[in-house]
Short mmCIF file of C-alpha atoms in Angstrom, two decimals:
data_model
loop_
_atom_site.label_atom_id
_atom_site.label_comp_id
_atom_site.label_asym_id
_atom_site.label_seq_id
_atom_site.Cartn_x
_atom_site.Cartn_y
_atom_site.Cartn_z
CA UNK A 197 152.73 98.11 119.46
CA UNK A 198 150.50 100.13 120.89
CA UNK A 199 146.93 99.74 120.73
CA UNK A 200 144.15 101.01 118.28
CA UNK A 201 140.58 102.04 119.78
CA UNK A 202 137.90 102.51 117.26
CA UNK A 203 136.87 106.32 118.32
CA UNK A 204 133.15 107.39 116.94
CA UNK A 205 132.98 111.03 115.25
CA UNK A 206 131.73 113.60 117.89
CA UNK A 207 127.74 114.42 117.75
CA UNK A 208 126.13 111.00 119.20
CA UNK A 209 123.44 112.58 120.66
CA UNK A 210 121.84 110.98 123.74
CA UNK A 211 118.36 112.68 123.64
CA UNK A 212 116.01 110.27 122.09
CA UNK A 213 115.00 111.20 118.67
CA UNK A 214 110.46 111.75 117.57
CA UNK A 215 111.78 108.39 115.17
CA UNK A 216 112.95 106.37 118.02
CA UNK A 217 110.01 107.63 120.52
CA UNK A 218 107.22 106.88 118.12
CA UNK A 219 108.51 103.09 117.66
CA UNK A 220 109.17 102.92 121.88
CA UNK A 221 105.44 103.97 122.07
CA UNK A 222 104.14 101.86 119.05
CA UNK A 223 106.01 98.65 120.34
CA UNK A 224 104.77 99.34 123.91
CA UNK A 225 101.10 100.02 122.57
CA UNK A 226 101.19 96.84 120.67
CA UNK A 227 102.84 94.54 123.29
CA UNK A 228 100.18 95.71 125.68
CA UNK A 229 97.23 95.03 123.76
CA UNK A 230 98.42 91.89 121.77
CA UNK A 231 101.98 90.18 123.12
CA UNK A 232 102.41 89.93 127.18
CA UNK A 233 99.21 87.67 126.98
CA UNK A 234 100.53 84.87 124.63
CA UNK A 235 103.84 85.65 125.01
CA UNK A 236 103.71 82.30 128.03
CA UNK A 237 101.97 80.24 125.12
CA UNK A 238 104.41 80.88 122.64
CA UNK A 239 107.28 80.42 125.53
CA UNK A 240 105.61 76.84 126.20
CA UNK A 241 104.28 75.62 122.49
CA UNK A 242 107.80 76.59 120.82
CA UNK A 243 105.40 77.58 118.48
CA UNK A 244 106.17 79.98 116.12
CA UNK A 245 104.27 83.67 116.27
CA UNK A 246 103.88 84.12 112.58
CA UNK A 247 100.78 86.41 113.12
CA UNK A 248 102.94 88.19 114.98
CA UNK A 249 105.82 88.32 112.54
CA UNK A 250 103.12 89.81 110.02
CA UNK A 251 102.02 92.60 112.72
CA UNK A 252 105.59 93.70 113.54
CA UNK A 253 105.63 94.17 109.47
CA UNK A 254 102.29 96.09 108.95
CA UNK A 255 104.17 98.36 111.79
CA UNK A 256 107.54 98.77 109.41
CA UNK A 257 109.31 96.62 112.04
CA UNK A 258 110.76 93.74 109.60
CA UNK A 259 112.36 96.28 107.40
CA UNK A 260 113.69 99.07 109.31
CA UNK A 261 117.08 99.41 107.64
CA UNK A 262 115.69 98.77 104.32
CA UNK A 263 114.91 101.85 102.41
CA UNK A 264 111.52 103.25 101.06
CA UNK A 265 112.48 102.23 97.61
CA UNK A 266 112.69 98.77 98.68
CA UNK A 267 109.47 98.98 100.74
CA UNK A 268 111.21 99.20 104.38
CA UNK A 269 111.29 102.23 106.74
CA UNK A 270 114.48 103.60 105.85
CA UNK A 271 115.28 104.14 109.35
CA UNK A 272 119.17 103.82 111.18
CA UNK A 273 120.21 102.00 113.53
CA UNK A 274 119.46 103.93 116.10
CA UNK A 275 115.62 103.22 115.61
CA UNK A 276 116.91 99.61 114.83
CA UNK A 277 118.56 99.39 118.27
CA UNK A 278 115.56 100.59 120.00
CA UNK A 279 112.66 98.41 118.16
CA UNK A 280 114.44 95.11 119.00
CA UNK A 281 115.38 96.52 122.67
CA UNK A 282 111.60 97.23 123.46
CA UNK A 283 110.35 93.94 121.84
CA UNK A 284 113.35 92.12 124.38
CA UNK A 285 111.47 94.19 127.44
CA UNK A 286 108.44 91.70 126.57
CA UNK A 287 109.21 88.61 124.79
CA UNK A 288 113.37 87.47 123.92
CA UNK A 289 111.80 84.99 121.08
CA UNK A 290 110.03 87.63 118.98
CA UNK A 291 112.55 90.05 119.39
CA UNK A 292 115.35 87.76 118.30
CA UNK A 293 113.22 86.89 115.04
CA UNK A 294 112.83 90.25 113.99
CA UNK A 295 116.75 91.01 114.49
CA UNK A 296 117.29 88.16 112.77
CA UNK A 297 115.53 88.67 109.91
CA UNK A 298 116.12 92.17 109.43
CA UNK A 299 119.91 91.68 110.23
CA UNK A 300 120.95 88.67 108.82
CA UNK A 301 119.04 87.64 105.74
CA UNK A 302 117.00 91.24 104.63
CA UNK A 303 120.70 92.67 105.71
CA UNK A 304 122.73 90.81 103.48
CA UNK A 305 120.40 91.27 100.35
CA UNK A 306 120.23 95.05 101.42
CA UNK A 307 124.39 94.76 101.66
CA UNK A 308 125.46 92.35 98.96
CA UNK A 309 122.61 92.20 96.71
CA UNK A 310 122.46 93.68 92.87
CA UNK A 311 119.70 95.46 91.93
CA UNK A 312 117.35 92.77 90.25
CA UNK A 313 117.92 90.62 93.56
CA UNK A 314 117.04 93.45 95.55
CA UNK A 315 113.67 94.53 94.08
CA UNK A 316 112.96 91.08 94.04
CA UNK A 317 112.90 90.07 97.35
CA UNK A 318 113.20 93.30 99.61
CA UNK A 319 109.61 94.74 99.35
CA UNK A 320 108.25 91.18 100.47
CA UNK A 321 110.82 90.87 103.78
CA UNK A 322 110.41 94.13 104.56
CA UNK A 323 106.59 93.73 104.90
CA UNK A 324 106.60 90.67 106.12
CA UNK A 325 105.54 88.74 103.56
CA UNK A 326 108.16 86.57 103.27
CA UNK A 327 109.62 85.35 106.30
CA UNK A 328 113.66 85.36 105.80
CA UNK A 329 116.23 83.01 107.49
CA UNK A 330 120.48 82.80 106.92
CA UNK A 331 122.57 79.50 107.01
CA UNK A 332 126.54 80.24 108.18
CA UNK A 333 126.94 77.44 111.05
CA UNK A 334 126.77 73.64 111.06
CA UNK A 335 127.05 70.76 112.73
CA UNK A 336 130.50 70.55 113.19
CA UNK A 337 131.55 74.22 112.42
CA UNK A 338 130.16 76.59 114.60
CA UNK A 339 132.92 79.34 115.50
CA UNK A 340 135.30 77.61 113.05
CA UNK A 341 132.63 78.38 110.46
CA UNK A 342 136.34 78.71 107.63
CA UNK A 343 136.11 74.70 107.77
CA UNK A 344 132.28 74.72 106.25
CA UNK A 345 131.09 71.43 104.96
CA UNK A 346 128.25 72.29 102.78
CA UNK A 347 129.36 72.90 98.85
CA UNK A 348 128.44 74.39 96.15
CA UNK A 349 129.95 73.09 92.46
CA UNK A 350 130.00 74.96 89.22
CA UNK A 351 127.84 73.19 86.40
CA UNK A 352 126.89 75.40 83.72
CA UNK A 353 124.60 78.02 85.02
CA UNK A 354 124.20 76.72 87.40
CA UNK A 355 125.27 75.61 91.48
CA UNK A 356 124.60 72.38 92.90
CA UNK A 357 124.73 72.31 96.69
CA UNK A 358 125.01 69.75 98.93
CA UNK A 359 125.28 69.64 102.97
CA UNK A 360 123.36 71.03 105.76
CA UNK A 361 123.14 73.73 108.11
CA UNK A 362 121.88 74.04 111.76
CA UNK A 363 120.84 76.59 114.69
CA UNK A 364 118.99 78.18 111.57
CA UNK A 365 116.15 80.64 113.07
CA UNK A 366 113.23 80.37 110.97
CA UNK A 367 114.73 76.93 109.02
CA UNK A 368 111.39 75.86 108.37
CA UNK A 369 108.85 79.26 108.27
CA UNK A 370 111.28 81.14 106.21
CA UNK A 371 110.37 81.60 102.94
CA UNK A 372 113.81 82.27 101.87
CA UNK A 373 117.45 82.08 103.17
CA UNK A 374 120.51 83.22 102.37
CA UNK A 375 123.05 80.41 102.45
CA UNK A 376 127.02 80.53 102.67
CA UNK A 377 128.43 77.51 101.34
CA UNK A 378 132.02 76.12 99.80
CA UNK A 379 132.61 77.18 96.58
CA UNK A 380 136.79 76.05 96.96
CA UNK A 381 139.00 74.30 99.46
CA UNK A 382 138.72 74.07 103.03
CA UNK A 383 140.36 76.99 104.72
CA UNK A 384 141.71 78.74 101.66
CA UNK A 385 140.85 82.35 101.04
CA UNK A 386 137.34 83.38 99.22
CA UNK A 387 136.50 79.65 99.64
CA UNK A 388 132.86 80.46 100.39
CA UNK A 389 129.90 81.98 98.11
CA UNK A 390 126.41 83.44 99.49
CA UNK A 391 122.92 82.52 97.49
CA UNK A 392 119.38 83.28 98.06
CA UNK A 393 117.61 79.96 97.93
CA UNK A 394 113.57 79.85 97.58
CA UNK A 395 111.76 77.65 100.06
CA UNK A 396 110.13 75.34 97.65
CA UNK A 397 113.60 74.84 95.48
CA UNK A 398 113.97 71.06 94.61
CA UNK A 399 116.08 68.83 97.58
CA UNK A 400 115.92 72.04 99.79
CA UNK A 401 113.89 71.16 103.19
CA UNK A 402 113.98 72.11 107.08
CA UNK A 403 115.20 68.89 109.28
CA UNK A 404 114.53 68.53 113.16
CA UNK A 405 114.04 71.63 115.17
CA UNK A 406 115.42 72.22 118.11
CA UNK A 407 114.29 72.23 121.54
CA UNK A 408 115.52 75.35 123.25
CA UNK A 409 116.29 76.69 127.01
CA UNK A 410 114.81 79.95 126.04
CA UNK A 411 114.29 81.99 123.07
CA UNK A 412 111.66 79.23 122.76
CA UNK A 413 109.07 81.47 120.53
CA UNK A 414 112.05 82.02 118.15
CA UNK A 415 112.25 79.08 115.60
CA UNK A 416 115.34 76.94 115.32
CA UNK A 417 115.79 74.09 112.88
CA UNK A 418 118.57 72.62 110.26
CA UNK A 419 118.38 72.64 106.62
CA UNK A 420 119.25 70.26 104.68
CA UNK A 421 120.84 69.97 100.99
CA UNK A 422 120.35 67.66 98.85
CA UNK A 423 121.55 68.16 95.23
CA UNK A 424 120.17 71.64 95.32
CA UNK A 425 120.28 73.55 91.42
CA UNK A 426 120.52 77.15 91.81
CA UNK A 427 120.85 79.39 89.12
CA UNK A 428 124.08 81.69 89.06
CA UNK A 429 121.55 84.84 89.51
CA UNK A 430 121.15 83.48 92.82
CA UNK A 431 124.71 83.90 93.53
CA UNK A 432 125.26 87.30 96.38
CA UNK A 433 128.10 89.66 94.83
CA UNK A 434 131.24 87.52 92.96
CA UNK A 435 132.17 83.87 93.89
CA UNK A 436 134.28 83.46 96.84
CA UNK A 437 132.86 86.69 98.86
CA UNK A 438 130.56 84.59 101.02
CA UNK A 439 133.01 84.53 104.32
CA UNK A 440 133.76 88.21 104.24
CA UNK A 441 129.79 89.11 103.02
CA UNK A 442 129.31 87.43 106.33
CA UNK A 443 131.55 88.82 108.79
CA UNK A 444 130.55 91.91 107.57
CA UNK A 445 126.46 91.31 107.96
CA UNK A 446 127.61 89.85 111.73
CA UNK A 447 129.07 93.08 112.68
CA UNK A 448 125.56 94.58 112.60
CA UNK A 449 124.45 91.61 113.58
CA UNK A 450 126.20 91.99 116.56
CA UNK A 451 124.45 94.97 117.33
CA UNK A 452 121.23 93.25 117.09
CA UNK A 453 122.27 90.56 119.69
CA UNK A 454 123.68 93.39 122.04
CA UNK A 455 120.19 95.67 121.75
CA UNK A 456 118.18 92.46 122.30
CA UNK A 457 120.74 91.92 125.44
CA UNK A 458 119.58 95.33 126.47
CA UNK A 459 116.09 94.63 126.59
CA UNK A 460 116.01 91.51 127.98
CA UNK A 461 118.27 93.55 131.05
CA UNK A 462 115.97 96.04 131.31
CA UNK A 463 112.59 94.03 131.48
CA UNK A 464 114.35 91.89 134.25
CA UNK A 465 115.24 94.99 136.01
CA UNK A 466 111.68 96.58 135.40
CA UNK A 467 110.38 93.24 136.83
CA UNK A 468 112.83 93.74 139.99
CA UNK A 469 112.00 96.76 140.76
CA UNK A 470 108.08 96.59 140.53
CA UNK A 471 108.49 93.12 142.99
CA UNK A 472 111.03 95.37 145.33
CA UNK A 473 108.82 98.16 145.70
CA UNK A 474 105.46 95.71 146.29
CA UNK A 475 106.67 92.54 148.22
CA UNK A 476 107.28 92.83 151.82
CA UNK A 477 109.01 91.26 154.62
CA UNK A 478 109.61 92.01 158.58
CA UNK A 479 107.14 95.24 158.00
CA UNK A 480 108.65 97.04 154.71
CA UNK A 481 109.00 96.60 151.44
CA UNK A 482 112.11 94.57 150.44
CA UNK A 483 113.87 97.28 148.53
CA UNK A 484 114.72 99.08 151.34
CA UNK A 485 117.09 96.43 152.75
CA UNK A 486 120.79 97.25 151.51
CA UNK A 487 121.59 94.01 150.18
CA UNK A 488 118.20 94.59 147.34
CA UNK A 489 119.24 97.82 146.59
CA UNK A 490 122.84 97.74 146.20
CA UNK A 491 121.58 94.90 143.49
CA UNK A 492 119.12 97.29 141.93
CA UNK A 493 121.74 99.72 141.59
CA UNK A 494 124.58 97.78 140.27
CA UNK A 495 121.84 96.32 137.26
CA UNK A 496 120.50 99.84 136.43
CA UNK A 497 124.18 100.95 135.91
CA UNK A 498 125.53 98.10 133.80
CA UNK A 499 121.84 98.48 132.05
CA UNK A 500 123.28 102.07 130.97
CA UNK A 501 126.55 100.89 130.20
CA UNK A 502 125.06 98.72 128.08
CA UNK A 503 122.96 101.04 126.22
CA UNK A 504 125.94 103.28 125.50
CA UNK A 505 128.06 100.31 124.03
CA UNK A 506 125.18 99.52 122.12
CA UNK A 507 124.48 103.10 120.87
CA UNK A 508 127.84 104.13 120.79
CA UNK A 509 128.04 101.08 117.81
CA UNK A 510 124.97 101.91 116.00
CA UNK A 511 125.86 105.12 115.78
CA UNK A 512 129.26 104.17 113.86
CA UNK A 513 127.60 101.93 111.87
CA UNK A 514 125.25 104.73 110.82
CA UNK A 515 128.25 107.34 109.72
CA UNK A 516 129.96 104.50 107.81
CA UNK A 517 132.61 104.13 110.29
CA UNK A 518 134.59 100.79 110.96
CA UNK A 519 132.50 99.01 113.85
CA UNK A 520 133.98 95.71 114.15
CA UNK A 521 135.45 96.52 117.06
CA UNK A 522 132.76 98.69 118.79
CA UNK A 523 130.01 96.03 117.76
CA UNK A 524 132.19 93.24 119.65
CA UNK A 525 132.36 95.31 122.61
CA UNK A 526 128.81 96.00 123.39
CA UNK A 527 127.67 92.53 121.97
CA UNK A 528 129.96 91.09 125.02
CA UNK A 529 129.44 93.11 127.35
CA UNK A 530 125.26 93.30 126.78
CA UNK A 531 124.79 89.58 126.55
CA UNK A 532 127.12 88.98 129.53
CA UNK A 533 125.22 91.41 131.44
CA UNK A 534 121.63 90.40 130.69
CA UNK A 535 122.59 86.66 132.05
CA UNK A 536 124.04 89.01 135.41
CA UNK A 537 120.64 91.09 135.86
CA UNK A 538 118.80 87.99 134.74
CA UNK A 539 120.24 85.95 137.83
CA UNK A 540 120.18 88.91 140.03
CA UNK A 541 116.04 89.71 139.07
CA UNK A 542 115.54 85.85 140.31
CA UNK A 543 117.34 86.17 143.26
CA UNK A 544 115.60 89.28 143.94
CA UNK A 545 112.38 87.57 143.50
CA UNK A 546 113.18 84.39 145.52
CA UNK A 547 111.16 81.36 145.25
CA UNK A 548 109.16 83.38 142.82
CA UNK A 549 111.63 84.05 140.76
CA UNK A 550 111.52 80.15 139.95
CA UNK A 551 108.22 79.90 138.83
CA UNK A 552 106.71 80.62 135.53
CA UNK A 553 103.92 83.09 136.92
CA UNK A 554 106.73 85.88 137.07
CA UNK A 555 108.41 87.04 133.95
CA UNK A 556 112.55 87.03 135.16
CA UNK A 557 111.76 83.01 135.39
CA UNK A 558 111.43 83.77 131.31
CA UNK A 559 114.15 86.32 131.45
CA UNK A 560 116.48 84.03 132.90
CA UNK A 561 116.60 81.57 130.66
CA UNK A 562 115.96 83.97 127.25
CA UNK A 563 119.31 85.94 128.26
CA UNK A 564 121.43 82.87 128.11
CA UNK A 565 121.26 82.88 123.94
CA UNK A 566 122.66 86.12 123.89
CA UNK A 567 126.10 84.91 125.08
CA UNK A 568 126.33 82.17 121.98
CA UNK A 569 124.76 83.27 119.09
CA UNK A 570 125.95 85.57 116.45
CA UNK A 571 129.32 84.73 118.03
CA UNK A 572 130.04 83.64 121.36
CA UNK A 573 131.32 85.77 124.12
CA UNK A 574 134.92 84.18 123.55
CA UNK A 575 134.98 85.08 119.87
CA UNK A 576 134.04 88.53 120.68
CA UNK A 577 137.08 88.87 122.83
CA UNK A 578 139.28 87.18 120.28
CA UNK A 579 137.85 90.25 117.90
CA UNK A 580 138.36 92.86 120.12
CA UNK A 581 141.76 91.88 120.76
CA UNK A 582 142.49 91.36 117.06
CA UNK A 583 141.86 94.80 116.74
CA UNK A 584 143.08 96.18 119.60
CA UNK A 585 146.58 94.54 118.24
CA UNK A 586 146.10 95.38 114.71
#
């Protein structure tokens, strides 16, 4: 059999669009003036940056895919890609809650939802007034997420849910989620269904949240289920379209993961390079020894590899092409980089690198997530070679 390759339509065009440079400049403006100082605060509280949150939507940042009808940006990907990427150059936390709220639950309302469900809740995520969170995994079914736990039975109108989800960002700030639970039997087909559920809703509540490596700024919790009533207009698309409403919402997902893999690579590198070019030893500065540049070089290339992976993906996504293979690849192959140029900028840095004055000590542990969530790195290989095997 011989092997299928996902090819992108020609015109991906690697000049950066005015779009795509205004947010760069925007997000750098912003992070400047308001971020790099509390970003060590919010790395050390685990608190989470809700004033922040609103900011990055008075900027059109927590709606970017959503369009102008709905109150969003109505930008692509492309700007997508590059808003979380230069949000990862500062702070891994904030940039995984925007891609996570603009991916996973504001993306599957934007994807799944009717019309009613979408005026309803769209203009408020997109601005930022409601904080949005999404509830696939559990306890005890995290890649095997077919074998779910938490149900949903008919009665009447309405659903009555019962379980409890975990590694939920935003579990306890959102202001809304969109859950996947069992509407059938364990690993049957169109088993699951996906609901918007109100924080506020009767025996729905945020349990313990978690304390993280990294990604620290970025909230993590479980909620829990506890004869939860929610009325059939709640329900996203038909019963028993939950699992494949969410594999498709991960494949740009995916994307999200791999552009905030990109930025936390490049502000490691950034880092690097500034310490290279200023820190001496035995009369020069320290780039100039092989060994530090050889390392330099090998993270600015797989940093541009990277990119390409990741661009090459939003720009399929964009033209309506099938990604799940191209989002798999540069998911991998970002995350599993950042963790390399993460470990490489503290090395670089030495004893430095160790401490929490310098940013890669942040880095380092930030770039870690990238390799687990939205799918580890082994389930993105399983993926790719799904599809490279038909």
């Amino acid at each position: 059999m011989s092997t299928v390759i996902e090819e992108p339509s020609t015109g991906l065009n690697f000049v950066p669009t005015e779009s795509q440079e205004m947010i760069a400049e925007m997000i750098q403006r912003y992070a400047d003036e308001h971020m790099r100082e509390v970003v060590a605060y919010y790395d050390e509280s685990q608190e989470f940056p809700i004033e922040i949150m609103k900011a990055l939507g008075d900027m059109g940042l927590m709606g970017v895919l959503v369009p102008e009808a709905y109150g969003g940006s109505g930008f692509s990907y492309t700007e997508y890609v590059t808003a979380i990427s230069e949000l990862g150059k500062v702070c891994g936390g904030i940039g995984l809650s925007m891609a996570a709220h603009n991916s996973l639950c504001t993306g599957h309302i934007l994807k799944f939802g009717n019309e009613e469900q979408k005026l309803k809740y769209l203009p408020k995520l997109a601005t930022a007034e409601w904080i949005g969170a999404w509830g696939l995994t559990e306890p005890n079914t995290g890649s095997d997420a077919g074998n779910m736990k938490t149900t949903a039975v008919r009665d009447g109108d309405y659903y009555v849910l019962n379980g409890a989800k975990n590694f939920i960002t935003h579990g306890k700030s959102g202001n809304v989620a969109v859950v996947i639970a069992r509407t059938g039997e364990p690993r049957t087909r169109n088993n699951a269904s996906a609901f918007i559920i109100e924080k506020g809703t009767p025996g729905f509540s945020a349990g313990r949240k978690e304390d993280k490596l990294g990604m620290r700024a970025s909230e993590t919790t479980e909620l829990i289920f506890e004869d939860v009533r929610i009325h059939k207009s709640q329900l996203l698309g038909k019963e028993g379209e939950g699992f494949k409403q969410a594999m498709k919402v991960l494949d740009g997902g995916r994307i999200s993961i791999a552009a905030l893999s990109l930025g936390i690579a490049k502000g490691a590198y950034e880092a690097s390079l500034r310490y290279a070019q200023e820190r001496e030893q035995f009369g020069q500065p320290i780039h100039q020894f092989q060994a530090i540049g050889f390392k330099l070089a090998d993270m600015a290339t797989r940093i541009q590899a990277s990119e390409l992976l990741t661009f090459r993906a939003a720009d399929l996504i964009n033209r309506g092409e099938p990604v799940t293979q191209a989002s798999a690849m540069a998911k991998l192959y970002a995350s599993e980089t950042a963790v390399w140029v993460a470990n490489e900028a503290v090395q670089i840095h030495g004893g430095y690198g160790y401490i929490k004055e310098f940013p890669v000590e942040k880095f380092y542990r930030d770039a870690k997530l990238c390799t687990i969530g939205e799918g580890t790195s082994e389930i993105q290989r399983l993926v790719i070679a799904r599809t490279l095997l038909g």
